[in-house]
Amino acid sequence: MAQAAEPSAATSNTGMKEARTPSAKPSRAPLPESVEQREGAAVAAPPSFYSFSQLGDHLWTVRWELAAVGGAMAVIGFRDWGWGDSGFRFIEEGWFAKNTRHGGMDKIGHAFSTFVIADLLTDQIRANAANPAGAQITGSLLAFGIMGLVETLDGFAGKHRFSREDIAANAVGAAFSMIRNTVPGMREKLDWRLMYTPASYERPGITTSDAGILPPYERQRYVMALKASGFEGLKNTPLRYVELHAGFDARGFEKKERALGYPIERTFYVGVGLNLNEILFGAGTLPNFAKHRDTLPARIARKTFEYIQVPYTAVYGGNRFSTIRR
């Protein structure tokens, strides 16, 4: 036992000497290869490139949103657009000329619808996908595909038919969403919105004449809103609550308007509006609902104000052009 204890004491003394030596460092046993690989995989950043595996992940992430959009389109298509009431036919509709069917409102409507669908899908992918890189690409591609299918089914509707111009308009909406969600700060600065104009904005007699689910063209106005709150030098000033607007609508193209004798009018608007999201949910000095901004009702309201222009929250000056009586 005495002999066994001596090496132990020697080892202890040696260890104390080594511990007092400044250059001594504790050794680290190498991890098994599998553990190091697992640790490396845990801290590795996700790839930033776009791939088919990402596309599959993104599709799975928004499967319920795609089902909801498809169901809504089917209801509107069969109820209001007359899908299936004729054989497949093409139509040349033109763009914004005075001899077109809707003065270009249908083309803006296609682009805007594609843009909104792309934005909503992009947001869901970014929030829920395992690898959200390229979410704006997937969102825009899906929206363009959905609206392309809608246009194909329009080819089987006697009052609509398949329009190449509508496909081009869909591409514009998808591209705008992709750019807006790719360029840093652009989404904070620029909104594209639809206003459902109240009767006081219109001439007497213009109402929801076709009683469809969507607002008719004679009650629509489209607005681009440039938000001061998105600019670094203005977001902490009272100007954060202000927007600059540019808008467009067309009147006198629909059957009821023609029956009432209204002239063809296309109008550009410029104006100044209130940023409702900033007023209600921003971090400024005004008392508001900022502390509730992440609740479900607040998220719904914020998303609505991003795409819907509320009447009487802006002042416009309009310039009508090509006023023609049929």
C-alpha positions as a Markdown table, in Angstrom:
| # | Residue | x | y | z |
|---|---|---|---|---|
| 1 | Met | 0.0 | 0.0 | 0.0 |
| 2 | Ala | 2.9 | 2.3 | 0.8 |
| 3 | Gln | 4.5 | 1.6 | -2.5 |
| 4 | Ala | 1.2 | 2.3 | -4.3 |
| 5 | Ala | 0.8 | 5.6 | -2.6 |
| 6 | Glu | 4.2 | 7.0 | -3.6 |
| 7 | Pro | 3.5 | 7.3 | -7.3 |
| 8 | Ser | 0.3 | 9.0 | -6.4 |
| 9 | Ala | 2.1 | 11.6 | -4.3 |
| 10 | Ala | 4.6 | 12.1 | -7.0 |
| 11 | Thr | 1.9 | 12.5 | -9.5 |
| 12 | Ser | 0.2 | 15.0 | -7.2 |
| 13 | Asn | 3.4 | 17.0 | -6.8 |
| 14 | Thr | 4.0 | 17.0 | -10.5 |
| 15 | Gly | 0.5 | 18.0 | -11.2 |
| 16 | Met | 0.8 | 21.0 | -8.8 |
| 17 | Lys | 4.0 | 22.0 | -10.5 |
| 18 | Glu | 2.4 | 21.9 | -13.9 |
| 19 | Ala | -0.5 | 23.8 | -12.6 |
| 20 | Arg | 1.8 | 26.6 | -11.5 |
| 21 | Thr | 3.5 | 26.6 | -14.9 |
| 22 | Pro | 2.0 | 29.5 | -17.0 |
| 23 | Ser | 2.2 | 27.7 | -20.3 |
| 24 | Ala | 0.2 | 24.7 | -19.1 |
| 25 | Lys | -3.2 | 24.4 | -20.8 |
| 26 | Pro | -6.0 | 21.9 | -20.1 |
| 27 | Ser | -6.3 | 19.4 | -22.9 |
| 28 | Arg | -9.7 | 18.7 | -24.7 |
| 29 | Ala | -10.5 | 15.2 | -25.8 |
| 30 | Pro | -11.5 | 15.2 | -29.4 |
| 31 | Leu | -15.2 | 14.7 | -30.0 |
| 32 | Pro | -16.2 | 11.7 | -32.0 |
| 33 | Glu | -16.7 | 12.6 | -35.6 |
| 34 | Ser | -20.4 | 12.1 | -35.5 |
| 35 | Val | -20.8 | 14.6 | -32.6 |
| 36 | Glu | -18.7 | 17.2 | -34.4 |
| 37 | Gln | -20.7 | 16.7 | -37.6 |
| 38 | Arg | -24.0 | 17.1 | -35.6 |
| 39 | Glu | -22.7 | 20.3 | -33.9 |
| 40 | Gly | -21.6 | 21.7 | -37.2 |
| 41 | Ala | -25.0 | 20.9 | -38.8 |
| 42 | Ala | -26.8 | 22.6 | -35.9 |
| 43 | Val | -24.9 | 25.9 | -36.3 |
| 44 | Ala | -24.6 | 26.0 | -40.1 |
| 45 | Ala | -26.5 | 28.8 | -41.8 |
| 46 | Pro | -29.2 | 27.8 | -44.2 |
| 47 | Pro | -28.3 | 28.1 | -47.9 |
| 48 | Ser | -29.3 | 31.4 | -49.5 |
| 49 | Phe | -29.7 | 30.0 | -53.0 |
| 50 | Tyr | -33.0 | 28.9 | -54.4 |
| 51 | Ser | -33.6 | 25.2 | -55.1 |
| 52 | Phe | -36.3 | 22.7 | -55.9 |
| 53 | Ser | -36.1 | 21.4 | -52.3 |
| 54 | Gln | -36.9 | 24.9 | -51.1 |
| 55 | Leu | -39.8 | 25.1 | -53.5 |
| 56 | Gly | -41.2 | 21.9 | -52.1 |
| 57 | Asp | -40.8 | 23.1 | -48.5 |
| 58 | His | -42.5 | 26.4 | -49.4 |
| 59 | Leu | -45.4 | 24.7 | -51.2 |
| 60 | Trp | -46.0 | 22.5 | -48.1 |
| 61 | Thr | -45.8 | 25.6 | -45.9 |
| 62 | Val | -48.7 | 27.3 | -47.7 |
| 63 | Arg | -50.8 | 24.3 | -48.7 |
| 64 | Trp | -53.8 | 25.5 | -46.7 |
| 65 | Glu | -53.5 | 29.1 | -48.1 |
| 66 | Leu | -53.4 | 27.7 | -51.6 |
| 67 | Ala | -56.5 | 25.6 | -50.9 |
| 68 | Ala | -58.3 | 28.7 | -49.5 |
| 69 | Val | -57.3 | 30.9 | -52.5 |
| 70 | Gly | -58.4 | 28.1 | -54.9 |
| 71 | Gly | -61.7 | 27.6 | -53.2 |
| 72 | Ala | -62.4 | 31.4 | -53.2 |
| 73 | Met | -61.6 | 31.6 | -56.9 |
| 74 | Ala | -63.8 | 28.7 | -57.8 |
| 75 | Val | -66.8 | 30.2 | -56.0 |
| 76 | Ile | -66.3 | 33.5 | -57.7 |
| 77 | Gly | -65.6 | 32.0 | -61.1 |
| 78 | Phe | -68.7 | 29.7 | -61.2 |
| 79 | Arg | -71.0 | 32.2 | -59.5 |
| 80 | Asp | -70.0 | 35.5 | -61.1 |
| 81 | Trp | -67.8 | 34.9 | -64.1 |
| 82 | Gly | -69.7 | 32.0 | -65.8 |
| 83 | Trp | -67.0 | 29.4 | -66.0 |
| 84 | Gly | -68.1 | 26.5 | -68.1 |
| 85 | Asp | -70.9 | 28.1 | -70.0 |
| 86 | Ser | -69.1 | 28.1 | -73.4 |
| 87 | Gly | -66.3 | 26.4 | -75.3 |
| 88 | Phe | -62.8 | 27.8 | -75.0 |
| 89 | Arg | -62.3 | 31.1 | -76.9 |
| 90 | Phe | -59.7 | 33.8 | -77.2 |
| 91 | Ile | -60.3 | 37.6 | -77.1 |
| 92 | Glu | -58.2 | 40.6 | -78.0 |
| 93 | Glu | -59.1 | 43.2 | -75.3 |
| 94 | Gly | -56.5 | 45.9 | -75.7 |
| 95 | Trp | -55.2 | 47.9 | -72.8 |
| 96 | Phe | -56.4 | 51.4 | -71.7 |
| 97 | Ala | -57.9 | 52.8 | -74.9 |
| 98 | Lys | -61.3 | 54.5 | -75.2 |
| 99 | Asn | -62.6 | 51.6 | -77.3 |
| 100 | Thr | -61.7 | 48.9 | -74.7 |
| 101 | Arg | -64.4 | 47.1 | -72.7 |
| 102 | His | -63.4 | 48.5 | -69.3 |
| 103 | Gly | -60.9 | 51.3 | -69.9 |
| 104 | Gly | -58.0 | 49.2 | -68.5 |
| 105 | Met | -59.6 | 48.7 | -65.1 |
| 106 | Asp | -59.7 | 44.9 | -65.7 |
| 107 | Lys | -56.0 | 44.9 | -66.5 |
| 108 | Ile | -55.1 | 46.8 | -63.3 |
| 109 | Gly | -57.5 | 44.4 | -61.5 |
| 110 | His | -55.6 | 41.4 | -62.7 |
| 111 | Ala | -52.2 | 42.8 | -61.8 |
| 112 | Phe | -53.4 | 43.9 | -58.4 |
| 113 | Ser | -55.0 | 40.5 | -57.6 |
| 114 | Thr | -51.8 | 38.7 | -58.6 |
| 115 | Phe | -49.7 | 41.2 | -56.5 |
| 116 | Val | -51.9 | 40.7 | -53.4 |
| 117 | Ile | -51.8 | 36.9 | -53.6 |
| 118 | Ala | -48.1 | 36.9 | -54.1 |
| 119 | Asp | -47.5 | 39.1 | -51.1 |
| 120 | Leu | -49.7 | 37.1 | -48.8 |
| 121 | Leu | -48.0 | 33.8 | -49.8 |
| 122 | Thr | -44.6 | 35.4 | -49.4 |
| 123 | Asp | -45.4 | 36.5 | -45.9 |
| 124 | Gln | -46.7 | 33.1 | -44.9 |
| 125 | Ile | -43.6 | 31.4 | -46.3 |
| 126 | Arg | -41.3 | 33.8 | -44.5 |
| 127 | Ala | -43.1 | 33.2 | -41.3 |
| 128 | Asn | -43.4 | 29.4 | -41.3 |
| 129 | Ala | -41.0 | 27.8 | -43.8 |
| 130 | Ala | -37.9 | 25.8 | -42.6 |
| 131 | Asn | -35.8 | 27.8 | -45.0 |
| 132 | Pro | -37.6 | 31.0 | -46.1 |
| 133 | Ala | -34.9 | 32.2 | -48.5 |
| 134 | Gly | -36.4 | 32.9 | -51.8 |
| 135 | Ala | -39.9 | 33.2 | -50.4 |
| 136 | Gln | -40.7 | 36.1 | -52.7 |
| 137 | Ile | -39.8 | 34.0 | -55.7 |
| 138 | Thr | -42.1 | 31.2 | -54.7 |
| 139 | Gly | -44.9 | 33.6 | -53.7 |
| 140 | Ser | -44.8 | 35.4 | -57.1 |
| 141 | Leu | -44.5 | 32.1 | -59.1 |
| 142 | Leu | -47.5 | 30.6 | -57.3 |
| 143 | Ala | -49.6 | 33.8 | -57.7 |
| 144 | Phe | -48.8 | 34.0 | -61.4 |
| 145 | Gly | -49.7 | 30.3 | -61.8 |
| 146 | Ile | -53.0 | 30.7 | -59.9 |
| 147 | Met | -54.1 | 33.7 | -61.9 |
| 148 | Gly | -53.0 | 32.0 | -65.1 |
| 149 | Leu | -55.3 | 29.1 | -64.3 |
| 150 | Val | -58.1 | 31.6 | -63.6 |
| 151 | Glu | -57.5 | 33.2 | -67.0 |
| 152 | Thr | -57.5 | 29.7 | -68.7 |
| 153 | Leu | -60.9 | 29.0 | -67.1 |
| 154 | Asp | -62.1 | 32.4 | -68.2 |
| 155 | Gly | -61.6 | 31.0 | -71.7 |
| 156 | Phe | -64.6 | 28.8 | -71.0 |
| 157 | Ala | -66.8 | 31.8 | -70.0 |
| 158 | Gly | -68.7 | 33.4 | -72.7 |
| 159 | Lys | -68.6 | 37.0 | -71.3 |
| 160 | His | -64.8 | 36.9 | -70.5 |
| 161 | Arg | -62.8 | 34.5 | -72.7 |
| 162 | Phe | -59.0 | 34.0 | -72.6 |
| 163 | Ser | -57.0 | 37.2 | -72.9 |
| 164 | Arg | -53.3 | 37.4 | -73.5 |
| 165 | Glu | -53.3 | 40.9 | -72.1 |
| 166 | Asp | -54.6 | 39.6 | -68.8 |
| 167 | Ile | -51.7 | 37.1 | -68.7 |
| 168 | Ala | -49.3 | 40.0 | -69.2 |
| 169 | Ala | -51.0 | 42.0 | -66.5 |
| 170 | Asn | -50.7 | 39.0 | -64.1 |
| 171 | Ala | -46.9 | 39.0 | -64.8 |
| 172 | Val | -46.7 | 42.7 | -63.9 |
| 173 | Gly | -48.4 | 42.1 | -60.6 |
| 174 | Ala | -46.2 | 39.1 | -59.8 |
| 175 | Ala | -43.0 | 41.0 | -60.7 |
| 176 | Phe | -44.0 | 44.0 | -58.6 |
| 177 | Ser | -44.5 | 41.8 | -55.6 |
| 178 | Met | -41.2 | 40.2 | -56.1 |
| 179 | Ile | -39.4 | 43.5 | -56.5 |
| 180 | Arg | -41.2 | 45.0 | -53.5 |
| 181 | Asn | -40.2 | 42.1 | -51.3 |
| 182 | Thr | -36.6 | 42.0 | -52.6 |
| 183 | Val | -35.4 | 45.6 | -52.6 |
| 184 | Pro | -34.5 | 46.5 | -49.0 |
| 185 | Gly | -36.9 | 49.1 | -47.5 |
| 186 | Met | -39.2 | 49.2 | -50.5 |
| 187 | Arg | -42.2 | 47.5 | -48.8 |
| 188 | Glu | -41.9 | 50.0 | -45.9 |
| 189 | Lys | -42.1 | 52.9 | -48.4 |
| 190 | Leu | -44.6 | 51.8 | -51.0 |
| 191 | Asp | -48.1 | 50.3 | -50.9 |
| 192 | Trp | -50.5 | 49.5 | -53.8 |
| 193 | Arg | -54.1 | 49.7 | -52.7 |
| 194 | Leu | -57.7 | 49.3 | -54.0 |
| 195 | Met | -60.4 | 51.8 | -52.9 |
| 196 | Tyr | -64.0 | 50.7 | -53.1 |
| 197 | Thr | -65.4 | 54.2 | -53.8 |
| 198 | Pro | -68.5 | 55.2 | -51.9 |
| 199 | Ala | -71.6 | 56.6 | -53.7 |
| 200 | Ser | -70.6 | 60.2 | -52.8 |
| 201 | Tyr | -67.4 | 59.8 | -54.9 |
| 202 | Glu | -69.5 | 58.9 | -58.0 |
| 203 | Arg | -72.2 | 60.4 | -60.1 |
| 204 | Pro | -75.8 | 59.5 | -59.1 |
| 205 | Gly | -76.9 | 56.1 | -60.4 |
| 206 | Ile | -73.6 | 54.3 | -60.2 |
| 207 | Thr | -74.2 | 51.4 | -57.8 |
| 208 | Thr | -73.1 | 47.8 | -57.4 |
| 209 | Ser | -75.0 | 47.1 | -60.5 |
| 210 | Asp | -74.0 | 43.4 | -61.0 |
| 211 | Ala | -74.4 | 42.4 | -57.3 |
| 212 | Gly | -71.2 | 40.2 | -57.6 |
| 213 | Ile | -68.9 | 39.2 | -54.8 |
| 214 | Leu | -66.1 | 41.6 | -56.0 |
| 215 | Pro | -66.8 | 45.3 | -56.4 |
| 216 | Pro | -67.6 | 46.3 | -60.0 |
| 217 | Tyr | -65.2 | 48.3 | -62.1 |
| 218 | Glu | -67.3 | 51.5 | -61.8 |
| 219 | Arg | -66.7 | 51.6 | -58.0 |
| 220 | Gln | -62.9 | 50.9 | -58.1 |
| 221 | Arg | -60.0 | 53.2 | -57.8 |
| 222 | Tyr | -56.3 | 52.0 | -57.6 |
| 223 | Val | -53.8 | 54.0 | -55.5 |
| 224 | Met | -50.1 | 53.9 | -55.1 |
| 225 | Ala | -49.1 | 55.3 | -51.6 |
| 226 | Leu | -45.6 | 56.5 | -50.9 |
| 227 | Lys | -45.2 | 56.4 | -47.1 |
| 228 | Ala | -43.0 | 58.9 | -45.3 |
| 229 | Ser | -42.7 | 56.5 | -42.4 |
| 230 | Gly | -40.5 | 54.3 | -44.5 |
| 231 | Phe | -37.8 | 56.9 | -44.9 |
| 232 | Glu | -35.1 | 57.1 | -42.2 |
| 233 | Gly | -35.1 | 60.9 | -42.0 |
| 234 | Leu | -38.9 | 61.2 | -41.7 |
| 235 | Lys | -39.9 | 58.2 | -39.6 |
| 236 | Asn | -39.4 | 60.0 | -36.3 |
| 237 | Thr | -41.1 | 63.2 | -37.3 |
| 238 | Pro | -44.8 | 64.1 | -37.6 |
| 239 | Leu | -44.6 | 63.4 | -41.3 |
| 240 | Arg | -44.6 | 59.7 | -40.5 |
| 241 | Tyr | -48.4 | 59.9 | -40.5 |
| 242 | Val | -48.5 | 61.3 | -44.1 |
| 243 | Glu | -48.6 | 59.6 | -47.5 |
| 244 | Leu | -48.4 | 60.9 | -51.1 |
| 245 | His | -50.8 | 59.2 | -53.4 |
| 246 | Ala | -51.1 | 58.6 | -57.1 |
| 247 | Gly | -54.3 | 56.9 | -58.4 |
| 248 | Phe | -56.3 | 56.0 | -61.5 |
| 249 | Asp | -59.9 | 55.0 | -62.3 |
| 250 | Ala | -62.0 | 54.8 | -65.5 |
| 251 | Arg | -65.7 | 55.6 | -65.7 |
| 252 | Gly | -68.4 | 55.4 | -68.4 |
| 253 | Phe | -67.3 | 52.0 | -69.8 |
| 254 | Glu | -69.8 | 49.7 | -68.2 |
| 255 | Lys | -73.3 | 48.9 | -69.6 |
| 256 | Lys | -75.2 | 50.7 | -66.8 |
| 257 | Glu | -73.1 | 53.8 | -67.1 |
| 258 | Arg | -73.7 | 53.9 | -70.9 |
| 259 | Ala | -77.4 | 53.4 | -70.3 |
| 260 | Leu | -77.4 | 56.4 | -68.0 |
| 261 | Gly | -75.5 | 58.5 | -70.6 |
| 262 | Tyr | -72.3 | 59.0 | -68.7 |
| 263 | Pro | -69.3 | 59.9 | -70.9 |
| 264 | Ile | -66.1 | 57.9 | -71.1 |
| 265 | Glu | -63.6 | 59.3 | -68.6 |
| 266 | Arg | -60.2 | 58.1 | -67.4 |
| 267 | Thr | -58.8 | 60.0 | -64.5 |
| 268 | Phe | -55.4 | 60.3 | -62.9 |
| 269 | Tyr | -55.3 | 61.4 | -59.2 |
| 270 | Val | -52.7 | 62.9 | -56.9 |
| 271 | Gly | -53.3 | 63.5 | -53.3 |
| 272 | Val | -52.2 | 63.4 | -49.7 |
| 273 | Gly | -53.4 | 60.7 | -47.3 |
| 274 | Leu | -53.1 | 59.5 | -43.7 |
| 275 | Asn | -51.0 | 56.4 | -42.9 |
| 276 | Leu | -53.6 | 54.5 | -40.9 |
| 277 | Asn | -51.2 | 51.7 | -39.9 |
| 278 | Glu | -48.8 | 54.3 | -38.5 |
| 279 | Ile | -51.6 | 56.2 | -36.7 |
| 280 | Leu | -53.1 | 53.2 | -35.1 |
| 281 | Phe | -50.2 | 50.9 | -34.6 |
| 282 | Gly | -47.0 | 52.9 | -35.0 |
| 283 | Ala | -44.5 | 53.7 | -32.3 |
| 284 | Gly | -45.1 | 57.5 | -32.3 |
| 285 | Thr | -46.3 | 59.8 | -29.6 |
| 286 | Leu | -50.0 | 59.5 | -30.5 |
| 287 | Pro | -52.0 | 57.2 | -28.2 |
| 288 | Asn | -52.8 | 54.1 | -30.2 |
| 289 | Phe | -52.9 | 50.3 | -30.2 |
| 290 | Ala | -49.1 | 49.8 | -30.6 |
| 291 | Lys | -48.9 | 47.4 | -27.7 |
| 292 | His | -51.5 | 45.2 | -29.3 |
| 293 | Arg | -50.0 | 45.3 | -32.8 |
| 294 | Asp | -49.0 | 41.6 | -32.7 |
| 295 | Thr | -52.5 | 40.3 | -31.7 |
| 296 | Leu | -54.6 | 38.6 | -34.4 |
| 297 | Pro | -57.1 | 41.5 | -34.8 |
| 298 | Ala | -54.3 | 44.0 | -35.1 |
| 299 | Arg | -52.4 | 41.9 | -37.7 |
| 300 | Ile | -55.6 | 41.5 | -39.8 |
| 301 | Ala | -56.2 | 45.3 | -39.6 |
| 302 | Arg | -52.6 | 46.1 | -40.5 |
| 303 | Lys | -52.7 | 43.7 | -43.5 |
| 304 | Thr | -56.0 | 45.2 | -44.6 |
| 305 | Phe | -54.7 | 48.8 | -44.6 |
| 306 | Glu | -51.7 | 47.7 | -46.6 |
| 307 | Tyr | -53.9 | 46.8 | -49.6 |
| 308 | Ile | -57.2 | 48.6 | -49.0 |
| 309 | Gln | -57.5 | 52.4 | -49.2 |
| 310 | Val | -60.2 | 53.6 | -46.8 |
| 311 | Pro | -62.4 | 56.3 | -48.3 |
| 312 | Tyr | -62.2 | 59.8 | -46.7 |
| 313 | Thr | -58.7 | 59.3 | -45.4 |
| 314 | Ala | -57.1 | 61.2 | -48.3 |
| 315 | Val | -57.6 | 64.3 | -50.3 |
| 316 | Tyr | -57.3 | 64.0 | -54.1 |
| 317 | Gly | -57.1 | 66.3 | -57.1 |
| 318 | Gly | -58.0 | 64.6 | -60.4 |
| 319 | Asn | -57.1 | 65.2 | -64.0 |
| 320 | Arg | -59.6 | 63.7 | -66.4 |
| 321 | Phe | -58.5 | 62.9 | -70.0 |
| 322 | Ser | -60.2 | 61.6 | -73.1 |
| 323 | Thr | -63.7 | 62.6 | -72.0 |
| 324 | Ile | -65.9 | 61.3 | -74.8 |
| 325 | Arg | -69.6 | 60.8 | -75.2 |
| 326 | Arg | -70.6 | 57.7 | -77.1 |
